[in-house]
Amino acid sequence: MEIESTTDFISGLPLTEEMKGNFSGIGKEFIEDFYPWGKQDPTLYEGDIQLFGDKNAILNNSYRWPNAIIPYEIADDYTPDQRTVIAYSMEQYRLNTCIQFVPRTSEENYIRILKKGTGCNNLVGMINQGAQDLSLDDNCINENSPGTVLHELMHAAGFFHEHTRPDRDEFVRIDFDNTITDFKSAFNKSKASEVTTLGIPYDYGKKKVCNVNI
């Protein structure tokens, strides 16, 4: 199975300088209604996941990034402010997890961050087919609400949404009558044979929890 990849990608400079910047202004003013659902695609799995093969593939070590290092290229049409938000989000992974996003050198498998015009979406984990596109359009990136970028980077790292984990009902109740019609399937649970919780308790504050109608 081949993955679709944008052919007119023009790589910009890596975020090396932005990583050295001042992030003090990022995420300080929470915007309650900044959830880019208007740019989500109800035909994608859970609204923002590009599926590749079976979901349980992510349980296979071959779909995990070697040494938790994720090489990236970023398109050249992001503004300085947008680049800073993306750099901030990557830095949070370096500071708080074992995962690191690093500029690509010659790695065969890597993510390409670009504006595809399809909203905010991504594949889950390393697909082992070369470049894989991570779509971050303009309305996905806001310095006051960097959670959307953090969210999509977490998909790249190999995580599905927290609210779809098999034991979800032990922790939250989904009011399906209050969900957006086109996105009802985004609240279906995964099967225990398809995903792993890694033995971690349900995280109510996780960036992978959908922020509406739960």
PDB file of C-alpha atoms in Angstrom:
ATOM      1  CA  MET A   1       0.000   0.000   0.000  1.00  0.00           C
ATOM      2  CA  GLU A   2       1.448   3.341  -1.046  1.00  0.00           C
ATOM      3  CA  ILE A   3       0.953   6.538   0.916  1.00  0.00           C
ATOM      4  CA  GLU A   4       0.071   9.729  -0.899  1.00  0.00           C
ATOM      5  CA  SER A   5       2.696  12.430  -0.568  1.00  0.00           C
ATOM      6  CA  THR A   6       2.796  15.967  -1.880  1.00  0.00           C
ATOM      7  CA  THR A   7       5.226  16.301  -4.782  1.00  0.00           C
ATOM      8  CA  ASP A   8       5.601  20.101  -4.840  1.00  0.00           C
ATOM      9  CA  PHE A   9       7.110  20.276  -1.368  1.00  0.00           C
ATOM     10  CA  ILE A  10       9.821  22.943  -0.996  1.00  0.00           C
ATOM     11  CA  SER A  11      11.860  22.438   2.151  1.00  0.00           C
ATOM     12  CA  GLY A  12      12.682  25.437   4.307  1.00  0.00           C
ATOM     13  CA  LEU A  13      15.378  25.900   6.897  1.00  0.00           C
ATOM     14  CA  PRO A  14      15.198  23.628   9.957  1.00  0.00           C
ATOM     15  CA  LEU A  15      13.915  25.129  13.182  1.00  0.00           C
ATOM     16  CA  THR A  16      17.384  25.291  14.732  1.00  0.00           C
ATOM     17  CA  GLU A  17      17.367  29.023  15.443  1.00  0.00           C
ATOM     18  CA  GLU A  18      13.742  29.044  16.598  1.00  0.00           C
ATOM     19  CA  MET A  19      14.612  26.327  19.135  1.00  0.00           C
ATOM     20  CA  LYS A  20      16.972  28.822  20.762  1.00  0.00           C
ATOM     21  CA  GLY A  21      14.292  31.501  20.958  1.00  0.00           C
ATOM     22  CA  ASN A  22      12.152  32.904  23.729  1.00  0.00           C
ATOM     23  CA  PHE A  23       8.954  30.914  24.163  1.00  0.00           C
ATOM     24  CA  SER A  24       7.625  32.985  27.063  1.00  0.00           C
ATOM     25  CA  GLY A  25       4.686  34.276  25.029  1.00  0.00           C
ATOM     26  CA  ILE A  26       3.519  30.901  23.753  1.00  0.00           C
ATOM     27  CA  GLY A  27       0.303  29.515  25.195  1.00  0.00           C
ATOM     28  CA  LYS A  28      -0.137  32.228  27.804  1.00  0.00           C
ATOM     29  CA  GLU A  29      -3.566  33.396  26.653  1.00  0.00           C
ATOM     30  CA  PHE A  30      -5.888  30.435  26.305  1.00  0.00           C
ATOM     31  CA  ILE A  31      -8.426  30.892  23.516  1.00  0.00           C
ATOM     32  CA  GLU A  32     -11.374  28.716  24.463  1.00  0.00           C
ATOM     33  CA  ASP A  33     -12.889  28.491  20.996  1.00  0.00           C
ATOM     34  CA  PHE A  34      -9.654  27.857  19.073  1.00  0.00           C
ATOM     35  CA  TYR A  35     -10.318  24.336  17.907  1.00  0.00           C
ATOM     36  CA  PRO A  36      -9.988  24.125  14.121  1.00  0.00           C
ATOM     37  CA  TRP A  37     -12.857  21.705  13.573  1.00  0.00           C
ATOM     38  CA  GLY A  38     -13.838  23.597  10.434  1.00  0.00           C
ATOM     39  CA  LYS A  39     -10.653  22.266   8.865  1.00  0.00           C
ATOM     40  CA  GLN A  40     -11.108  18.685  10.067  1.00  0.00           C
ATOM     41  CA  ASP A  41     -12.177  16.055   7.560  1.00  0.00           C
ATOM     42  CA  PRO A  42     -15.003  13.696   8.571  1.00  0.00           C
ATOM     43  CA  THR A  43     -13.726  11.199   5.985  1.00  0.00           C
ATOM     44  CA  LEU A  44     -10.470  10.835   7.926  1.00  0.00           C
ATOM     45  CA  TYR A  45     -10.253   8.486  10.885  1.00  0.00           C
ATOM     46  CA  GLU A  46     -11.356  10.429  13.984  1.00  0.00           C
ATOM     47  CA  GLY A  47     -11.263  13.611  11.893  1.00  0.00           C
ATOM     48  CA  ASP A  48      -7.501  14.104  11.657  1.00  0.00           C
ATOM     49  CA  ILE A  49      -5.776  10.741  11.188  1.00  0.00           C
ATOM     50  CA  GLN A  50      -4.650   9.444   7.803  1.00  0.00           C
ATOM     51  CA  LEU A  51      -4.973   5.678   8.144  1.00  0.00           C
ATOM     52  CA  PHE A  52      -2.368   3.340   6.702  1.00  0.00           C
ATOM     53  CA  GLY A  53      -3.208  -0.346   6.793  1.00  0.00           C
ATOM     54  CA  ASP A  54      -4.455  -1.841  10.047  1.00  0.00           C
ATOM     55  CA  LYS A  55      -4.566   0.272  13.178  1.00  0.00           C
ATOM     56  CA  ASN A  56      -2.797  -2.382  15.209  1.00  0.00           C
ATOM     57  CA  ALA A  57       0.308  -1.900  13.058  1.00  0.00           C
ATOM     58  CA  ILE A  58       1.384   0.725  15.575  1.00  0.00           C
ATOM     59  CA  LEU A  59       1.874  -2.090  18.099  1.00  0.00           C
ATOM     60  CA  ASN A  60       4.645  -3.460  15.912  1.00  0.00           C
ATOM     61  CA  ASN A  61       8.094  -2.148  16.758  1.00  0.00           C
ATOM     62  CA  SER A  62       8.792  -1.599  13.058  1.00  0.00           C
ATOM     63  CA  TYR A  63       6.283   1.262  13.129  1.00  0.00           C
ATOM     64  CA  ARG A  64       8.073   3.045  15.937  1.00  0.00           C
ATOM     65  CA  TRP A  65      10.705   5.673  15.312  1.00  0.00           C
ATOM     66  CA  PRO A  66      14.201   4.300  16.050  1.00  0.00           C
ATOM     67  CA  ASN A  67      15.515   5.565  19.372  1.00  0.00           C
ATOM     68  CA  ALA A  68      12.430   7.813  19.653  1.00  0.00           C
ATOM     69  CA  ILE A  69      14.040  10.251  17.199  1.00  0.00           C
ATOM     70  CA  ILE A  70      11.738  11.716  14.531  1.00  0.00           C
ATOM     71  CA  PRO A  71      13.510  13.419  11.606  1.00  0.00           C
ATOM     72  CA  TYR A  72      11.577  16.246   9.973  1.00  0.00           C
ATOM     73  CA  GLU A  73      11.580  18.681   7.100  1.00  0.00           C
ATOM     74  CA  ILE A  74       9.426  21.803   7.193  1.00  0.00           C
ATOM     75  CA  ALA A  75       8.054  23.698   4.197  1.00  0.00           C
ATOM     76  CA  ASP A  76       9.457  27.114   3.401  1.00  0.00           C
ATOM     77  CA  ASP A  77       6.140  29.021   3.485  1.00  0.00           C
ATOM     78  CA  TYR A  78       5.564  29.196   7.244  1.00  0.00           C
ATOM     79  CA  THR A  79       5.803  32.638   8.824  1.00  0.00           C
ATOM     80  CA  PRO A  80       8.378  33.336  11.561  1.00  0.00           C
ATOM     81  CA  ASP A  81       5.603  33.288  14.179  1.00  0.00           C
ATOM     82  CA  GLN A  82       4.289  29.955  12.909  1.00  0.00           C
ATOM     83  CA  ARG A  83       7.778  28.464  12.911  1.00  0.00           C
ATOM     84  CA  THR A  84       8.212  29.574  16.515  1.00  0.00           C
ATOM     85  CA  VAL A  85       5.000  27.815  17.588  1.00  0.00           C
ATOM     86  CA  ILE A  86       6.086  24.608  15.846  1.00  0.00           C
ATOM     87  CA  ALA A  87       9.555  24.851  17.407  1.00  0.00           C
ATOM     88  CA  TYR A  88       7.986  25.407  20.837  1.00  0.00           C
ATOM     89  CA  SER A  89       5.843  22.294  20.393  1.00  0.00           C
ATOM     90  CA  MET A  90       8.817  20.165  19.402  1.00  0.00           C
ATOM     91  CA  GLU A  91      10.783  21.491  22.353  1.00  0.00           C
ATOM     92  CA  GLN A  92       8.048  20.363  24.756  1.00  0.00           C
ATOM     93  CA  TYR A  93       8.607  16.788  23.623  1.00  0.00           C
ATOM     94  CA  ARG A  94      12.355  17.092  24.167  1.00  0.00           C
ATOM     95  CA  LEU A  95      11.860  18.527  27.654  1.00  0.00           C
ATOM     96  CA  ASN A  96       9.086  16.235  28.848  1.00  0.00           C
ATOM     97  CA  THR A  97       9.473  12.924  27.005  1.00  0.00           C
ATOM     98  CA  CYS A  98      12.087  10.672  25.439  1.00  0.00           C
ATOM     99  CA  ILE A  99      10.929  11.805  21.976  1.00  0.00           C
ATOM    100  CA  GLN A 100      13.003  14.212  19.923  1.00  0.00           C
ATOM    101  CA  PHE A 101      12.219  15.914  16.613  1.00  0.00           C
ATOM    102  CA  VAL A 102      15.446  16.574  14.714  1.00  0.00           C
ATOM    103  CA  PRO A 103      16.221  18.110  11.305  1.00  0.00           C
ATOM    104  CA  ARG A 104      16.454  15.418   8.664  1.00  0.00           C
ATOM    105  CA  THR A 105      19.856  14.712   7.176  1.00  0.00           C
ATOM    106  CA  SER A 106      19.722  11.533   5.081  1.00  0.00           C
ATOM    107  CA  GLU A 107      17.120   9.452   6.935  1.00  0.00           C
ATOM    108  CA  GLU A 108      14.828   7.452   4.663  1.00  0.00           C
ATOM    109  CA  ASN A 109      11.800   7.756   6.945  1.00  0.00           C
ATOM    110  CA  TYR A 110      10.818  11.228   8.106  1.00  0.00           C
ATOM    111  CA  ILE A 111       7.890  13.628   8.432  1.00  0.00           C
ATOM    112  CA  ARG A 112       7.295  16.610   6.168  1.00  0.00           C
ATOM    113  CA  ILE A 113       5.454  19.488   7.814  1.00  0.00           C
ATOM    114  CA  LEU A 114       3.522  21.510   5.272  1.00  0.00           C
ATOM    115  CA  LYS A 115       0.318  23.333   4.382  1.00  0.00           C
ATOM    116  CA  LYS A 116      -1.693  20.872   2.305  1.00  0.00           C
ATOM    117  CA  GLY A 117      -4.979  22.752   2.357  1.00  0.00           C
ATOM    118  CA  THR A 118      -6.562  19.795   4.151  1.00  0.00           C
ATOM    119  CA  GLY A 119      -6.456  21.159   7.689  1.00  0.00           C
ATOM    120  CA  CYS A 120      -4.650  19.551  10.611  1.00  0.00           C
ATOM    121  CA  ASN A 121      -3.968  15.844  10.072  1.00  0.00           C
ATOM    122  CA  ASN A 122      -1.273  13.231  10.078  1.00  0.00           C
ATOM    123  CA  LEU A 123      -0.399   9.560   9.928  1.00  0.00           C
ATOM    124  CA  VAL A 124       0.196   7.674  13.177  1.00  0.00           C
ATOM    125  CA  GLY A 125       3.711   6.455  13.840  1.00  0.00           C
ATOM    126  CA  MET A 126       6.442   5.686  11.311  1.00  0.00           C
ATOM    127  CA  ILE A 127       4.975   4.124   8.171  1.00  0.00           C
ATOM    128  CA  ASN A 128       8.278   2.906   6.706  1.00  0.00           C
ATOM    129  CA  GLN A 129       7.598   4.330   3.247  1.00  0.00           C
ATOM    130  CA  GLY A 130       9.836   7.378   3.187  1.00  0.00           C
ATOM    131  CA  ALA A 131       8.416  10.874   3.549  1.00  0.00           C
ATOM    132  CA  GLN A 132       5.055  11.131   5.301  1.00  0.00           C
ATOM    133  CA  ASP A 133       3.123  14.380   5.313  1.00  0.00           C
ATOM    134  CA  LEU A 134       1.999  16.167   8.467  1.00  0.00           C
ATOM    135  CA  SER A 135      -0.543  18.804   7.458  1.00  0.00           C
ATOM    136  CA  LEU A 136      -0.554  22.036   9.465  1.00  0.00           C
ATOM    137  CA  ASP A 137      -2.486  24.724   7.623  1.00  0.00           C
ATOM    138  CA  ASP A 138      -2.525  28.349   8.742  1.00  0.00           C
ATOM    139  CA  ASN A 139      -5.520  27.966  11.044  1.00  0.00           C
ATOM    140  CA  CYS A 140      -3.888  25.025  12.831  1.00  0.00           C
ATOM    141  CA  ILE A 141      -1.163  27.227  14.307  1.00  0.00           C
ATOM    142  CA  ASN A 142      -1.822  29.826  16.996  1.00  0.00           C
ATOM    143  CA  GLU A 143       0.694  31.049  19.564  1.00  0.00           C
ATOM    144  CA  ASN A 144      -2.016  31.254  22.223  1.00  0.00           C
ATOM    145  CA  SER A 145      -3.188  27.699  21.573  1.00  0.00           C
ATOM    146  CA  PRO A 146      -0.218  25.524  20.562  1.00  0.00           C
ATOM    147  CA  GLY A 147      -2.144  22.391  21.528  1.00  0.00           C
ATOM    148  CA  THR A 148      -3.181  21.646  17.948  1.00  0.00           C
ATOM    149  CA  VAL A 149       0.446  21.417  16.845  1.00  0.00           C
ATOM    150  CA  LEU A 150       1.324  19.334  19.924  1.00  0.00           C
ATOM    151  CA  HIS A 151      -1.654  17.118  19.076  1.00  0.00           C
ATOM    152  CA  GLU A 152      -0.544  16.372  15.525  1.00  0.00           C
ATOM    153  CA  LEU A 153       3.060  15.806  16.576  1.00  0.00           C
ATOM    154  CA  MET A 154       1.788  13.233  19.051  1.00  0.00           C
ATOM    155  CA  HIS A 155       0.083  11.362  16.207  1.00  0.00           C
ATOM    156  CA  ALA A 156       3.435  11.379  14.412  1.00  0.00           C
ATOM    157  CA  ALA A 157       4.990   9.834  17.520  1.00  0.00           C
ATOM    158  CA  GLY A 158       2.518   6.942  17.351  1.00  0.00           C
ATOM    159  CA  PHE A 159      -0.454   7.848  19.553  1.00  0.00           C
ATOM    160  CA  PHE A 160      -4.161   7.633  18.788  1.00  0.00           C
ATOM    161  CA  HIS A 161      -6.708   9.798  20.614  1.00  0.00           C
ATOM    162  CA  GLU A 162      -6.975   9.247  24.360  1.00  0.00           C
ATOM    163  CA  HIS A 163     -10.773   9.232  24.323  1.00  0.00           C
ATOM    164  CA  THR A 164     -10.847   6.192  21.984  1.00  0.00           C
ATOM    165  CA  ARG A 165      -8.774   3.871  24.180  1.00  0.00           C
ATOM    166  CA  PRO A 166     -10.526   0.550  24.940  1.00  0.00           C
ATOM    167  CA  ASP A 167     -11.062   1.312  28.647  1.00  0.00           C
ATOM    168  CA  ARG A 168     -12.411   4.795  27.953  1.00  0.00           C
ATOM    169  CA  ASP A 169     -15.834   4.137  29.505  1.00  0.00           C
ATOM    170  CA  GLU A 170     -14.257   3.521  32.896  1.00  0.00           C
ATOM    171  CA  PHE A 171     -13.206   7.172  33.003  1.00  0.00           C
ATOM    172  CA  VAL A 172     -15.509   9.312  30.843  1.00  0.00           C
ATOM    173  CA  ARG A 173     -19.004   9.187  29.390  1.00  0.00           C
ATOM    174  CA  ILE A 174     -19.595  10.218  25.789  1.00  0.00           C
ATOM    175  CA  ASP A 175     -22.906  11.947  25.112  1.00  0.00           C
ATOM    176  CA  PHE A 176     -23.403  10.858  21.511  1.00  0.00           C
ATOM    177  CA  ASP A 177     -26.537  13.005  21.274  1.00  0.00           C
ATOM    178  CA  ASN A 178     -24.307  16.034  21.728  1.00  0.00           C
ATOM    179  CA  THR A 179     -21.688  15.163  19.110  1.00  0.00           C
ATOM    180  CA  ILE A 180     -21.337  16.735  15.678  1.00  0.00           C
ATOM    181  CA  THR A 181     -23.146  14.420  13.268  1.00  0.00           C
ATOM    182  CA  ASP A 182     -20.291  14.040  10.790  1.00  0.00           C
ATOM    183  CA  PHE A 183     -17.852  13.275  13.604  1.00  0.00           C
ATOM    184  CA  LYS A 184     -19.820  10.711  15.635  1.00  0.00           C
ATOM    185  CA  SER A 185     -17.482   7.942  14.539  1.00  0.00           C
ATOM    186  CA  ALA A 186     -14.566   9.912  16.001  1.00  0.00           C
ATOM    187  CA  PHE A 187     -15.830   8.857  19.427  1.00  0.00           C
ATOM    188  CA  ASN A 188     -15.878   5.113  18.790  1.00  0.00           C
ATOM    189  CA  LYS A 189     -13.601   3.026  20.988  1.00  0.00           C
ATOM    190  CA  SER A 190     -10.618   1.124  19.653  1.00  0.00           C
ATOM    191  CA  LYS A 191     -10.364  -2.590  20.320  1.00  0.00           C
ATOM    192  CA  ALA A 192      -7.887  -3.878  22.870  1.00  0.00           C
ATOM    193  CA  SER A 193      -6.374  -6.011  20.102  1.00  0.00           C
ATOM    194  CA  GLU A 194      -5.719  -2.916  17.993  1.00  0.00           C
ATOM    195  CA  VAL A 195      -3.950  -0.544  20.359  1.00  0.00           C
ATOM    196  CA  THR A 196      -2.071  -0.518  23.641  1.00  0.00           C
ATOM    197  CA  THR A 197      -2.516   1.843  26.586  1.00  0.00           C
ATOM    198  CA  LEU A 198       1.082   1.124  27.649  1.00  0.00           C
ATOM    199  CA  GLY A 199      -0.290   0.527  31.139  1.00  0.00           C
ATOM    200  CA  ILE A 200      -0.780   4.260  31.626  1.00  0.00           C
ATOM    201  CA  PRO A 201      -3.921   5.522  33.421  1.00  0.00           C
ATOM    202  CA  TYR A 202      -6.398   7.639  31.467  1.00  0.00           C
ATOM    203  CA  ASP A 203      -5.005  11.149  31.077  1.00  0.00           C
ATOM    204  CA  TYR A 204      -7.775  13.742  31.391  1.00  0.00           C
ATOM    205  CA  GLY A 205      -5.426  16.565  30.456  1.00  0.00           C
ATOM    206  CA  LYS A 206      -3.823  14.910  27.464  1.00  0.00           C
ATOM    207  CA  LYS A 207      -3.458  16.852  24.218  1.00  0.00           C
ATOM    208  CA  LYS A 208      -4.944  13.878  22.373  1.00  0.00           C
ATOM    209  CA  VAL A 209      -8.376  14.222  23.981  1.00  0.00           C
ATOM    210  CA  CYS A 210     -10.873  15.870  21.663  1.00  0.00           C
ATOM    211  CA  ASN A 211     -11.938  19.154  23.189  1.00  0.00           C
ATOM    212  CA  VAL A 212     -15.608  19.257  22.262  1.00  0.00           C
ATOM    213  CA  ASN A 213     -18.768  17.351  23.051  1.00  0.00           C
ATOM    214  CA  ILE A 214     -17.464  14.783  25.516  1.00  0.00           C
TER     215      ILE A 214
END
